[in-house]
Amino acid sequence: MRFFIIILVSYFLQHHCINGRISLSEHEALLGIKSAITHDPHNCLSSWNSTAHYCTWAGVICSSESASNRHVISLDMSAFYLTGTLSPDIGFLTNLRYLSLSSNLLSGPLPSSLSVLSNLRYLDLSWNKFHGSLPSSLSSLKALQSLDLSNNNFNGPLPLDVAKMAELRYLNLGLNNFSGEIPPEIGKLQFLEELNLESNALSGALPSELGYLTSLKAMFLANNKLSGDIPESFSHLNNLTDLDLSNNNLSGSVDRLGSFQSLIEILMDNNMLSGSIPKSLLGLPNLTRVFLNDNLLTGGFPETRDSVALNLVYLNLSNNELSGTLPPTIGKFSSLQSLSLHGNRFSGSIPPQIGNLQRLVQIDVSSNNISGKIPELPEVGRIVKQFLSRLNVIHA
């Protein structure tokens, strides 16, 4: 009998204790969260007191059951400009589905008690001062669909067991101090639609497993130390609309870029990419922004004969090793507003068809070998014409 009682007590402590504390009511847990706040400049938590039911407190939403069976399902304290830490008592809000503490000044490591919130679907702790490594126990949040920890001071490697959060649609760990390689396990997140790891200290090659993310619409990996070629498997990302790999050390060719039929924006500037630009790239129907500047690209201007990207607004191919003449088809990009081709080896004259670009407001072909007369440009002013002529042999 004594042994049986010990087992019961052990089970109770395991399932009803957080950081050594016996289970709190939701009212007590919320007050515990408030007690960890050291500064509330706008008195956003002034309603958090015993004179009103906690379901009426600022930022708190409860389920719609009867009063005796209501539970906190949403806690939104975003942009309260709070200073302090996140209390471990957060773990007692076990019915929580939505938690946003974004745009505050909260600091300290994340409490491990977050991992017991098994009903959580949405977690946003972005734009704070949280630090330390991510607890591996976060992978226990198997119902989570959106995780945003961006713009904090987290460090260490990315968690290898992130794949256990199999329901993730949105993952943003950007603007932190994460280091090491991108875990190939991320490629198992079959429902992931947006991956943002930008502005960290990540290194190594792009895992080919990222090409398995066939639901992915946006990939932001800019401002890291990534190297190596773009994996061939990326050609399977048929739903990708936004790709930002800028400011890394990536090398190899870009010949697969034309296969991303859904692309709207592609930013791969400031790398060490080489080879020629595929002609099919500027024929993608939805393309609006192309930034391939500051690489080692060679060959000519990517002339497409079948179709052109009629929605293209920004095209920057500057500071490469592109050569040859500018084709007449450049005048077909009817939405183009900014064209930057400076710092290449283009020669010949500027085709008169460039005058068809009625929306063009900025053009720079300086530091090339272009000669001849500047065509009539509808909206381009004197200052921009100077960019046309600088370090070329052309005249107005």
Short mmCIF file of C-alpha atoms in Angstrom, two decimals:
data_model
loop_
_atom_site.label_atom_id
_atom_site.label_comp_id
_atom_site.label_asym_id
_atom_site.label_seq_id
_atom_site.Cartn_x
_atom_site.Cartn_y
_atom_site.Cartn_z
CA MET A 1 0.00 0.00 0.00
CA ARG A 2 2.81 2.39 0.88
CA PHE A 3 4.54 1.68 -2.43
CA PHE A 4 1.27 2.41 -4.27
CA ILE A 5 0.94 5.80 -2.51
CA ILE A 6 4.53 6.70 -3.44
CA ILE A 7 3.78 5.92 -7.09
CA LEU A 8 0.66 8.12 -7.00
CA VAL A 9 2.54 11.03 -5.43
CA SER A 10 5.34 10.69 -7.98
CA TYR A 11 2.84 10.72 -10.85
CA PHE A 12 1.09 13.77 -9.41
CA LEU A 13 4.33 15.69 -9.03
CA GLN A 14 5.44 14.80 -12.53
CA HIS A 15 2.23 15.94 -14.19
CA HIS A 16 1.15 18.80 -11.95
CA CYS A 17 4.41 20.55 -11.08
CA ILE A 18 6.35 23.12 -13.03
CA ASN A 19 9.75 24.13 -11.71
CA GLY A 20 8.89 22.54 -8.39
CA ARG A 21 5.57 24.34 -7.96
CA ILE A 22 2.25 22.55 -7.52
CA SER A 23 -0.30 23.41 -10.22
CA LEU A 24 -1.61 26.98 -10.11
CA SER A 25 -4.99 28.21 -11.20
CA GLU A 26 -5.05 30.25 -14.39
CA HIS A 27 -5.75 33.35 -12.30
CA GLU A 28 -2.65 32.69 -10.19
CA ALA A 29 -0.55 31.86 -13.25
CA LEU A 30 -1.43 35.17 -14.91
CA LEU A 31 -0.55 37.06 -11.74
CA GLY A 32 2.75 35.15 -11.69
CA ILE A 33 3.42 36.31 -15.25
CA LYS A 34 2.64 39.88 -14.22
CA SER A 35 4.97 39.65 -11.22
CA ALA A 36 7.92 38.96 -13.56
CA ILE A 37 7.31 42.29 -15.33
CA THR A 38 9.50 45.01 -13.87
CA HIS A 39 8.27 47.94 -15.96
CA ASP A 40 4.91 48.57 -17.61
CA PRO A 41 5.27 52.11 -19.02
CA HIS A 42 1.75 52.36 -20.41
CA ASN A 43 -0.01 50.53 -17.56
CA CYS A 44 -1.21 47.90 -19.99
CA LEU A 45 -1.53 45.38 -17.16
CA SER A 46 -3.46 47.66 -14.82
CA SER A 47 -6.58 45.56 -15.33
CA TRP A 48 -4.76 42.47 -14.10
CA ASN A 49 -6.09 42.54 -10.55
CA SER A 50 -8.60 40.74 -8.37
CA THR A 51 -11.44 43.20 -8.90
CA ALA A 52 -12.32 41.75 -12.32
CA HIS A 53 -12.45 38.23 -13.71
CA TYR A 54 -9.17 37.35 -15.42
CA CYS A 55 -11.00 36.60 -18.67
CA THR A 56 -11.64 40.35 -18.94
CA TRP A 57 -8.00 41.36 -18.45
CA ALA A 58 -6.13 43.15 -21.24
CA GLY A 59 -4.73 40.71 -23.78
CA VAL A 60 -6.55 37.69 -22.32
CA ILE A 61 -9.15 35.70 -24.27
CA CYS A 62 -10.96 32.76 -22.72
CA SER A 63 -12.93 29.94 -24.28
CA SER A 64 -16.68 30.40 -24.64
CA GLU A 65 -17.79 27.60 -22.35
CA SER A 66 -19.82 28.22 -19.22
CA ALA A 67 -18.25 30.49 -16.62
CA SER A 68 -17.26 27.54 -14.45
CA ASN A 69 -15.40 25.84 -17.28
CA ARG A 70 -13.72 28.71 -19.12
CA HIS A 71 -10.00 28.59 -19.87
CA VAL A 72 -7.41 31.01 -21.21
CA ILE A 73 -6.88 30.15 -24.87
CA SER A 74 -5.15 33.33 -26.07
CA LEU A 75 -2.65 35.70 -24.48
CA ASP A 76 -1.63 38.69 -26.59
CA MET A 77 0.72 41.14 -24.87
CA SER A 78 2.37 42.37 -28.06
CA ALA A 79 3.59 45.98 -28.19
CA PHE A 80 2.91 46.57 -24.49
CA TYR A 81 6.58 47.71 -24.23
CA LEU A 82 7.06 45.62 -21.11
CA THR A 83 10.41 45.06 -19.40
CA GLY A 84 11.14 41.94 -17.40
CA THR A 85 11.27 38.20 -17.99
CA LEU A 86 8.85 35.48 -19.02
CA SER A 87 7.71 33.69 -15.87
CA PRO A 88 7.79 29.88 -15.79
CA ASP A 89 4.16 30.17 -14.66
CA ILE A 90 3.27 30.46 -18.34
CA GLY A 91 3.34 26.67 -18.32
CA PHE A 92 0.20 26.53 -16.16
CA LEU A 93 -1.93 27.97 -18.98
CA THR A 94 -2.24 24.52 -20.49
CA ASN A 95 -5.20 25.37 -22.74
CA LEU A 96 -3.32 28.19 -24.46
CA ARG A 97 -3.51 28.13 -28.25
CA TYR A 98 -2.18 31.60 -29.08
CA LEU A 99 0.71 33.38 -27.34
CA SER A 100 2.20 36.65 -28.56
CA LEU A 101 4.69 38.70 -26.56
CA SER A 102 6.23 40.43 -29.57
CA SER A 103 7.60 43.98 -29.54
CA ASN A 104 8.48 44.22 -25.87
CA LEU A 105 11.76 44.45 -23.95
CA LEU A 106 11.59 41.04 -22.31
CA SER A 107 14.91 39.33 -21.61
CA GLY A 108 16.42 36.21 -20.11
CA PRO A 109 16.32 32.64 -21.37
CA LEU A 110 13.09 30.96 -22.39
CA PRO A 111 11.51 29.00 -19.54
CA SER A 112 11.43 25.26 -20.21
CA SER A 113 7.81 25.27 -19.03
CA LEU A 114 6.80 26.53 -22.49
CA SER A 115 7.20 22.97 -23.67
CA VAL A 116 4.13 21.76 -21.74
CA LEU A 117 1.76 23.97 -23.73
CA SER A 118 0.69 21.07 -25.91
CA ASN A 119 -2.32 22.94 -27.37
CA LEU A 120 -0.28 25.91 -28.60
CA ARG A 121 -0.75 26.69 -32.30
CA TYR A 122 0.85 30.15 -32.50
CA LEU A 123 3.94 31.41 -30.64
CA ASP A 124 5.41 34.85 -31.32
CA LEU A 125 8.22 36.16 -29.09
CA SER A 126 9.82 38.35 -31.75
CA TRP A 127 11.41 41.76 -31.16
CA ASN A 128 12.51 41.22 -27.58
CA LYS A 129 15.83 40.64 -25.83
CA PHE A 130 15.56 36.95 -25.02
CA HIS A 131 18.91 35.18 -25.06
CA GLY A 132 20.55 31.81 -24.63
CA SER A 133 20.11 28.66 -26.64
CA LEU A 134 16.72 27.29 -27.58
CA PRO A 135 15.61 24.54 -25.19
CA SER A 136 15.33 21.23 -27.03
CA SER A 137 12.05 20.70 -25.19
CA LEU A 138 10.42 23.21 -27.56
CA SER A 139 10.07 20.33 -29.98
CA SER A 140 7.33 19.02 -27.68
CA LEU A 141 5.01 21.66 -29.15
CA LYS A 142 3.74 19.26 -31.78
CA ALA A 143 0.56 21.25 -32.52
CA LEU A 144 2.49 24.45 -33.28
CA GLN A 145 1.83 25.94 -36.70
CA SER A 146 3.61 29.29 -36.40
CA LEU A 147 6.86 29.97 -34.52
CA ASP A 148 8.43 33.44 -34.58
CA LEU A 149 11.48 34.05 -32.38
CA SER A 150 13.06 36.64 -34.66
CA ASN A 151 14.98 39.72 -33.56
CA ASN A 152 16.25 38.49 -30.22
CA ASN A 153 19.68 37.47 -28.93
CA PHE A 154 19.36 33.70 -29.13
CA ASN A 155 22.59 31.84 -29.88
CA GLY A 156 24.00 28.37 -30.31
CA PRO A 157 23.03 25.86 -32.97
CA LEU A 158 19.58 25.50 -34.45
CA PRO A 159 17.74 22.61 -32.75
CA LEU A 160 18.09 19.35 -34.66
CA ASP A 161 14.71 18.07 -33.50
CA VAL A 162 12.74 20.92 -35.06
CA ALA A 163 11.25 18.31 -37.40
CA LYS A 164 9.16 17.02 -34.49
CA MET A 165 7.02 20.16 -34.83
CA ALA A 166 5.52 18.56 -37.90
CA GLU A 167 2.57 20.96 -38.21
CA LEU A 168 4.72 24.08 -38.71
CA ARG A 169 3.65 26.39 -41.51
CA TYR A 170 5.76 29.39 -40.52
CA LEU A 171 9.24 29.35 -38.96
CA ASN A 172 11.11 32.60 -38.33
CA LEU A 173 14.37 32.51 -36.37
CA GLY A 174 15.95 35.45 -38.19
CA LEU A 175 17.91 38.34 -36.68
CA ASN A 176 19.53 36.35 -33.87
CA ASN A 177 23.02 34.96 -33.25
CA PHE A 178 22.47 31.33 -34.21
CA SER A 179 25.57 29.58 -35.54
CA GLY A 180 26.51 26.28 -37.09
CA GLU A 181 24.86 24.62 -40.05
CA ILE A 182 21.23 24.53 -41.11
CA PRO A 183 19.83 21.21 -39.86
CA PRO A 184 18.81 18.93 -42.75
CA GLU A 185 15.91 17.85 -40.53
CA ILE A 186 14.10 21.07 -41.47
CA GLY A 187 13.44 19.39 -44.80
CA LYS A 188 10.95 17.09 -43.06
CA LEU A 189 8.52 19.93 -42.34
CA GLN A 190 6.22 19.04 -45.20
CA PHE A 191 3.65 21.78 -44.48
CA LEU A 192 6.17 24.62 -44.08
CA GLU A 193 5.28 27.66 -46.19
CA GLU A 194 7.83 30.21 -44.96
CA LEU A 195 11.37 29.67 -43.66
CA ASN A 196 13.28 32.67 -42.34
CA LEU A 197 16.78 32.22 -40.92
CA GLU A 198 18.22 35.52 -42.15
CA SER A 199 20.81 37.62 -40.33
CA ASN A 200 22.43 35.00 -38.14
CA ALA A 201 25.91 33.46 -38.24
CA LEU A 202 24.93 30.24 -40.01
CA SER A 203 27.61 28.56 -42.09
CA GLY A 204 28.14 25.52 -44.25
CA ALA A 205 26.28 24.39 -47.33
CA LEU A 206 22.60 24.64 -48.09
CA PRO A 207 21.13 21.23 -47.21
CA SER A 208 19.70 19.48 -50.25
CA GLU A 209 16.86 18.38 -47.97
CA LEU A 210 15.42 21.90 -48.16
CA GLY A 211 14.33 20.95 -51.65
CA TYR A 212 11.80 18.57 -50.08
CA LEU A 213 9.80 21.54 -48.73
CA THR A 214 7.35 21.42 -51.61
CA SER A 215 4.81 23.63 -49.80
CA LEU A 216 7.39 26.38 -49.32
CA LYS A 217 6.47 29.81 -50.66
CA ALA A 218 9.20 31.97 -49.11
CA MET A 219 12.81 31.26 -48.12
CA PHE A 220 14.87 33.98 -46.44
CA LEU A 221 18.48 32.99 -45.66
CA ALA A 222 20.23 36.31 -46.32
CA ASN A 223 23.08 37.77 -44.26
CA ASN A 224 24.73 34.57 -43.09
CA LYS A 225 27.97 32.76 -43.97
CA LEU A 226 26.48 30.05 -46.16
CA SER A 227 28.71 28.59 -48.86
CA GLY A 228 28.71 26.06 -51.65
CA ASP A 229 26.39 25.58 -54.60
CA ILE A 230 22.64 25.95 -54.76
CA PRO A 231 21.36 22.35 -54.45
CA GLU A 232 19.82 20.76 -57.51
CA SER A 233 16.88 19.72 -55.33
CA PHE A 234 15.77 23.36 -55.12
CA SER A 235 14.25 22.93 -58.57
CA HIS A 236 11.44 21.00 -56.83
CA LEU A 237 10.28 24.13 -55.00
CA ASN A 238 7.49 24.82 -57.46
CA ASN A 239 5.47 27.00 -55.08
CA LEU A 240 8.36 29.31 -54.16
CA THR A 241 7.52 32.99 -54.67
CA ASP A 242 10.23 34.74 -52.61
CA LEU A 243 13.88 33.66 -52.47
CA ASP A 244 16.48 35.71 -50.61
CA LEU A 245 20.00 34.27 -50.37
CA SER A 246 21.82 37.61 -50.53
CA ASN A 247 24.99 38.47 -48.61
CA ASN A 248 26.43 34.98 -48.22
CA ASN A 249 29.40 33.14 -49.75
CA LEU A 250 27.42 31.01 -52.19
CA SER A 251 29.14 29.90 -55.38
CA GLY A 252 28.38 27.87 -58.46
CA SER A 253 25.94 28.51 -61.27
CA VAL A 254 22.47 30.00 -61.31
CA ASP A 255 21.26 27.99 -64.29
CA ARG A 256 18.29 26.51 -62.38
CA LEU A 257 16.74 29.85 -61.49
CA GLY A 258 14.51 29.78 -64.54
CA SER A 259 12.71 26.69 -63.23
CA PHE A 260 11.01 28.54 -60.35
CA GLN A 261 7.82 29.27 -62.24
CA SER A 262 6.06 30.99 -59.30
CA LEU A 263 8.91 33.36 -58.39
CA ILE A 264 8.00 36.95 -57.59
CA GLU A 265 11.25 38.10 -55.97
CA ILE A 266 14.77 36.72 -56.21
CA LEU A 267 17.59 38.30 -54.23
CA MET A 268 21.00 36.65 -54.53
CA ASP A 269 23.26 39.69 -54.55
CA ASN A 270 26.65 39.81 -52.83
CA ASN A 271 27.70 36.21 -53.29
CA MET A 272 30.26 34.50 -55.54
CA LEU A 273 27.85 33.06 -58.09
CA SER A 274 29.25 32.40 -61.54
CA GLY A 275 28.20 31.28 -64.98
CA SER A 276 25.56 32.83 -67.19
CA ILE A 277 22.07 33.97 -66.26
CA PRO A 278 19.48 31.60 -67.76
CA LYS A 279 17.42 33.22 -70.51
CA SER A 280 14.25 31.76 -69.02
CA LEU A 281 14.69 33.78 -65.80
CA LEU A 282 13.45 37.06 -67.25
CA GLY A 283 10.54 35.22 -68.84
CA LEU A 284 8.96 34.19 -65.54
CA PRO A 285 5.45 35.69 -65.59
CA ASN A 286 5.16 36.85 -61.96
CA LEU A 287 8.66 38.23 -61.44
CA THR A 288 8.85 41.74 -59.94
CA ARG A 289 12.34 42.04 -58.38
CA VAL A 290 15.67 40.53 -59.50
CA PHE A 291 18.87 41.35 -57.60
CA LEU A 292 21.90 39.40 -58.85
CA ASN A 293 24.39 42.23 -58.45
CA ASP A 294 27.87 41.86 -56.95
CA ASN A 295 28.62 38.34 -58.11
CA LEU A 296 30.90 36.80 -60.75
CA LEU A 297 28.29 36.24 -63.45
CA THR A 298 29.41 36.10 -67.08
CA GLY A 299 27.78 35.90 -70.47
CA GLY A 300 25.34 38.33 -71.99
CA PHE A 301 22.16 40.06 -70.92
CA PRO A 302 19.55 37.29 -70.51
CA GLU A 303 17.50 37.83 -73.64
CA THR A 304 14.21 35.94 -73.77
CA ARG A 305 12.42 35.64 -77.10
CA ASP A 306 9.21 33.84 -76.16
CA SER A 307 7.94 35.98 -73.28
CA VAL A 308 9.16 38.62 -70.88
CA ALA A 309 8.42 39.35 -67.23
CA LEU A 310 5.87 42.08 -67.80
CA ASN A 311 5.60 42.71 -64.04
CA LEU A 312 9.34 43.24 -63.53
CA VAL A 313 9.91 46.47 -61.56
CA TYR A 314 13.52 46.21 -60.32
CA LEU A 315 16.41 44.62 -62.20
CA ASN A 316 19.93 44.86 -60.76
CA LEU A 317 22.75 42.99 -62.51
CA SER A 318 25.50 45.47 -61.61
CA ASN A 319 29.09 44.63 -60.62
CA ASN A 320 29.41 41.34 -62.47
CA GLU A 321 31.39 40.36 -65.58
CA LEU A 322 28.52 40.48 -68.07
CA SER A 323 29.41 41.42 -71.63
CA GLY A 324 27.97 41.81 -75.11
CA THR A 325 25.36 44.27 -76.30
CA LEU A 326 22.04 45.15 -74.73
CA PRO A 327 19.24 43.48 -76.74
CA PRO A 328 16.23 45.36 -78.18
CA THR A 329 13.94 43.14 -76.09
CA ILE A 330 14.98 45.16 -73.04
CA GLY A 331 12.26 47.58 -74.13
CA LYS A 332 9.54 45.00 -73.47
CA PHE A 333 9.76 45.14 -69.67
CA SER A 334 6.83 47.54 -69.54
CA SER A 335 6.66 47.75 -65.72
CA LEU A 336 10.37 48.39 -65.19
CA GLN A 337 11.16 51.34 -62.90
CA SER A 338 14.80 50.70 -61.97
CA LEU A 339 17.55 49.22 -64.17
CA SER A 340 21.10 48.85 -62.79
CA LEU A 341 23.75 47.38 -65.08
CA HIS A 342 26.81 49.37 -63.98
CA GLY A 343 30.21 47.80 -63.42
CA ASN A 344 30.07 45.22 -66.21
CA ARG A 345 31.61 44.88 -69.69
CA PHE A 346 28.63 45.70 -71.84
CA SER A 347 29.51 47.31 -75.18
CA GLY A 348 27.76 48.76 -78.19
CA SER A 349 24.98 51.30 -77.98
CA ILE A 350 21.89 51.54 -75.83
CA PRO A 351 18.99 50.18 -77.91
CA PRO A 352 16.39 52.85 -78.74
CA GLN A 353 13.66 50.46 -77.56
CA ILE A 354 14.62 51.39 -74.00
CA GLY A 355 12.61 54.53 -74.65
CA ASN A 356 9.47 52.36 -74.54
CA LEU A 357 9.88 51.94 -70.79
CA GLN A 358 7.31 54.53 -69.77
CA ARG A 359 7.66 53.83 -66.04
CA LEU A 360 11.45 53.93 -65.87
CA VAL A 361 12.72 56.40 -63.28
CA GLN A 362 16.24 55.11 -62.62
CA ILE A 363 18.84 53.68 -64.98
CA ASP A 364 22.56 53.17 -64.42
CA VAL A 365 24.83 51.65 -67.08
CA SER A 366 27.97 53.44 -65.94
CA SER A 367 31.38 51.76 -65.85
CA ASN A 368 30.81 49.74 -69.02
CA ASN A 369 32.08 50.09 -72.61
CA ILE A 370 28.87 51.50 -74.03
CA SER A 371 29.09 54.14 -76.76
CA GLY A 372 26.75 56.14 -78.92
CA LYS A 373 23.79 58.36 -78.20
CA ILE A 374 21.47 58.21 -75.21
CA PRO A 375 17.96 57.39 -76.45
CA GLU A 376 14.95 59.44 -75.46
CA LEU A 377 13.92 58.32 -71.99
CA PRO A 378 10.46 59.50 -70.92
CA GLU A 379 10.83 59.99 -67.16
CA VAL A 380 14.60 59.86 -66.71
CA GLY A 381 16.08 63.18 -65.62
CA ARG A 382 19.45 64.84 -66.09
CA ILE A 383 21.00 63.25 -62.99
CA VAL A 384 20.19 59.76 -64.20
CA LYS A 385 21.57 60.56 -67.65
CA GLN A 386 24.88 61.29 -65.97
CA PHE A 387 24.86 57.71 -64.68
CA LEU A 388 24.38 56.63 -68.26
CA SER A 389 27.42 58.49 -69.50
CA ARG A 390 29.86 58.11 -66.61
CA LEU A 391 32.85 56.00 -67.64
CA ASN A 392 31.27 55.24 -71.01
CA VAL A 393 31.79 56.92 -74.36
CA ILE A 394 28.26 58.11 -74.95
CA HIS A 395 26.61 61.46 -75.38
CA ALA A 396 23.16 62.95 -75.00
#
